[in-house]
PDB file of C-alpha atoms in Angstrom:
ATOM      1  CA  MET A   1     -21.752  29.676  20.503  1.00 85.00           C
ATOM      2  CA  VAL A   2     -18.116  28.591  20.877  1.00 88.00           C
ATOM      3  CA  ARG A   3     -19.173  25.701  23.127  1.00 90.00           C
ATOM      4  CA  ILE A   4     -21.628  24.499  20.450  1.00 90.00           C
ATOM      5  CA  ALA A   5     -18.889  24.492  17.797  1.00 87.00           C
ATOM      6  CA  ILE A   6     -16.428  22.695  20.095  1.00 87.00           C
ATOM      7  CA  ASP A   7     -18.987  20.047  21.043  1.00 86.00           C
ATOM      8  CA  TYR A   8     -19.965  19.578  17.386  1.00 88.00           C
ATOM      9  CA  PHE A   9     -16.400  18.843  16.267  1.00 85.00           C
ATOM     10  CA  LYS A  10     -15.687  16.660  19.290  1.00 83.00           C
ATOM     11  CA  ASP A  11     -18.722  14.547  18.426  1.00 82.00           C
ATOM     12  CA  LEU A  12     -17.933  14.600  14.708  1.00 80.00           C
ATOM     13  CA  PHE A  13     -14.512  13.021  15.176  1.00 77.00           C
ATOM     14  CA  ARG A  14     -15.274  10.853  18.195  1.00 75.00           C
ATOM     15  CA  SER A  15     -14.536   7.199  17.648  1.00 71.00           C
ATOM     16  CA  THR A  16     -17.533   4.955  18.148  1.00 70.00           C
ATOM     17  CA  SER A  17     -17.866   1.321  17.293  1.00 68.00           C
ATOM     18  CA  MET A  18     -20.060   0.436  14.357  1.00 66.00           C
ATOM     19  CA  ARG A  19     -21.966  -2.798  14.297  1.00 73.00           C
ATOM     20  CA  ASP A  20     -22.014  -3.192  10.539  1.00 75.00           C
ATOM     21  CA  GLY A  21     -20.535  -0.811   7.985  1.00 73.00           C
ATOM     22  CA  LYS A  22     -21.747  -2.661   4.885  1.00 79.00           C
ATOM     23  CA  HIS A  23     -24.462  -0.086   4.260  1.00 80.00           C
ATOM     24  CA  LEU A  24     -21.767   2.587   3.863  1.00 78.00           C
ATOM     25  CA  LEU A  25     -20.255   0.740   0.899  1.00 80.00           C
ATOM     26  CA  SER A  26     -23.504  -0.425  -0.699  1.00 83.00           C
ATOM     27  CA  GLY A  27     -23.641   2.474  -3.174  1.00 84.00           C
ATOM     28  CA  ILE A  28     -20.033   2.148  -4.313  1.00 85.00           C
ATOM     29  CA  GLN A  29     -19.471   0.075  -7.417  1.00 85.00           C
ATOM     30  CA  PRO A  30     -16.307  -2.053  -7.419  1.00 81.00           C
ATOM     31  CA  CYS A  31     -13.708  -1.021  -9.976  1.00 86.00           C
ATOM     32  CA  ILE A  32     -11.406  -4.023  -9.476  1.00 86.00           C
ATOM     33  CA  PHE A  33     -13.263  -7.231 -10.133  1.00 88.00           C
ATOM     34  CA  GLU A  34     -12.462 -10.590  -8.566  1.00 90.00           C
ATOM     35  CA  ASN A  35     -10.471 -12.001 -11.499  1.00 91.00           C
ATOM     36  CA  LEU A  36      -8.266  -8.893 -11.713  1.00 91.00           C
ATOM     37  CA  ASN A  37      -7.861  -8.831  -7.928  1.00 91.00           C
ATOM     38  CA  GLU A  38      -6.641 -12.443  -7.995  1.00 91.00           C
ATOM     39  CA  GLU A  39      -4.091 -11.543 -10.663  1.00 89.00           C
ATOM     40  CA  LEU A  40      -2.891  -8.512  -8.685  1.00 88.00           C
ATOM     41  CA  THR A  41      -2.460 -10.450  -5.439  1.00 91.00           C
ATOM     42  CA  ILE A  42      -0.599 -13.542  -6.667  1.00 89.00           C
ATOM     43  CA  GLU A  43       2.828 -14.274  -5.214  1.00 88.00           C
ATOM     44  CA  PHE A  44       5.679 -13.003  -7.334  1.00 84.00           C
ATOM     45  CA  LYS A  45       8.963 -14.755  -7.971  1.00 87.00           C
ATOM     46  CA  ALA A  46      12.505 -13.451  -7.479  1.00 85.00           C
ATOM     47  CA  LYS A  47      13.099 -13.886 -11.223  1.00 87.00           C
ATOM     48  CA  GLU A  48      10.193 -11.541 -12.001  1.00 88.00           C
ATOM     49  CA  ILE A  49      11.592  -8.915  -9.639  1.00 83.00           C
ATOM     50  CA  MET A  50      15.034  -9.219 -11.192  1.00 83.00           C
ATOM     51  CA  GLU A  51      13.638  -8.801 -14.702  1.00 86.00           C
ATOM     52  CA  ALA A  52      11.600  -5.754 -13.676  1.00 84.00           C
ATOM     53  CA  VAL A  53      14.457  -4.068 -11.813  1.00 80.00           C
ATOM     54  CA  LYS A  54      16.981  -4.730 -14.557  1.00 80.00           C
ATOM     55  CA  SER A  55      14.592  -3.441 -17.235  1.00 81.00           C
ATOM     56  CA  VAL A  56      14.618   0.024 -15.643  1.00 76.00           C
ATOM     57  CA  ALA A  57      17.315   2.470 -16.737  1.00 68.00           C
ATOM     58  CA  PRO A  58      20.176   2.814 -14.234  1.00 65.00           C
ATOM     59  CA  LEU A  59      19.626   5.413 -11.555  1.00 60.00           C
ATOM     60  CA  LYS A  60      22.419   7.696 -10.394  1.00 50.00           C
ATOM     61  CA  ALA A  61      23.748   7.646  -6.819  1.00 46.00           C
ATOM     62  CA  LEU A  62      20.779   6.110  -5.054  1.00 51.00           C
ATOM     63  CA  ASP A  63      21.377   4.784  -1.605  1.00 52.00           C
ATOM     64  CA  ASP A  64      19.470   1.872  -0.100  1.00 55.00           C
ATOM     65  CA  SER A  65      16.966   4.110   1.680  1.00 56.00           C
ATOM     66  CA  ILE A  66      15.783   5.569  -1.618  1.00 48.00           C
ATOM     67  CA  LEU A  67      16.101   2.428  -3.703  1.00 58.00           C
ATOM     68  CA  PHE A  68      14.263   0.209  -1.249  1.00 53.00           C
ATOM     69  CA  GLY A  69      11.923   2.818   0.254  1.00 62.00           C
ATOM     70  CA  GLU A  70      10.028   1.498   3.225  1.00 62.00           C
ATOM     71  CA  ALA A  71      11.198  -2.107   2.825  1.00 62.00           C
ATOM     72  CA  ASN A  72      12.198  -3.849   6.024  1.00 66.00           C
ATOM     73  CA  ALA A  73      15.664  -5.381   6.434  1.00 70.00           C
ATOM     74  CA  GLU A  74      14.616  -8.824   5.201  1.00 72.00           C
ATOM     75  CA  GLU A  75      12.943  -7.417   2.074  1.00 67.00           C
ATOM     76  CA  SER A  76      15.930  -5.166   1.369  1.00 67.00           C
ATOM     77  CA  ASN A  77      18.340  -8.083   1.649  1.00 71.00           C
ATOM     78  CA  THR A  78      16.188 -10.167  -0.697  1.00 70.00           C
ATOM     79  CA  MET A  79      16.163  -7.369  -3.263  1.00 65.00           C
ATOM     80  CA  LYS A  80      19.940  -6.927  -2.976  1.00 69.00           C
ATOM     81  CA  VAL A  81      20.472 -10.629  -3.662  1.00 67.00           C
ATOM     82  CA  VAL A  82      18.095 -10.599  -6.636  1.00 62.00           C
ATOM     83  CA  VAL A  83      19.561  -7.462  -8.191  1.00 65.00           C
ATOM     84  CA  SER A  84      23.141  -8.619  -7.757  1.00 67.00           C
ATOM     85  CA  LYS A  85      22.549 -11.807  -9.793  1.00 61.00           C
TER      86      LYS A  85
END
């Protein structure tokens, strides 16, 4: 009985290549339509970032790791330049 359970879960989580996964998504209705997706994925400008950051109330004693989260060094430096203007 234990062997059956072990084999079941091994097979359940085994990685196998799928040829086409489109059928898995066929019953899911999109909730973000193309026009909204285009708006959400456009490039943003430094000025827009500056306006957004400066519109937020000041935060107390945040260091870079909290303020910039998972941003890489280049992104952090860009944000520092924008915010300091």
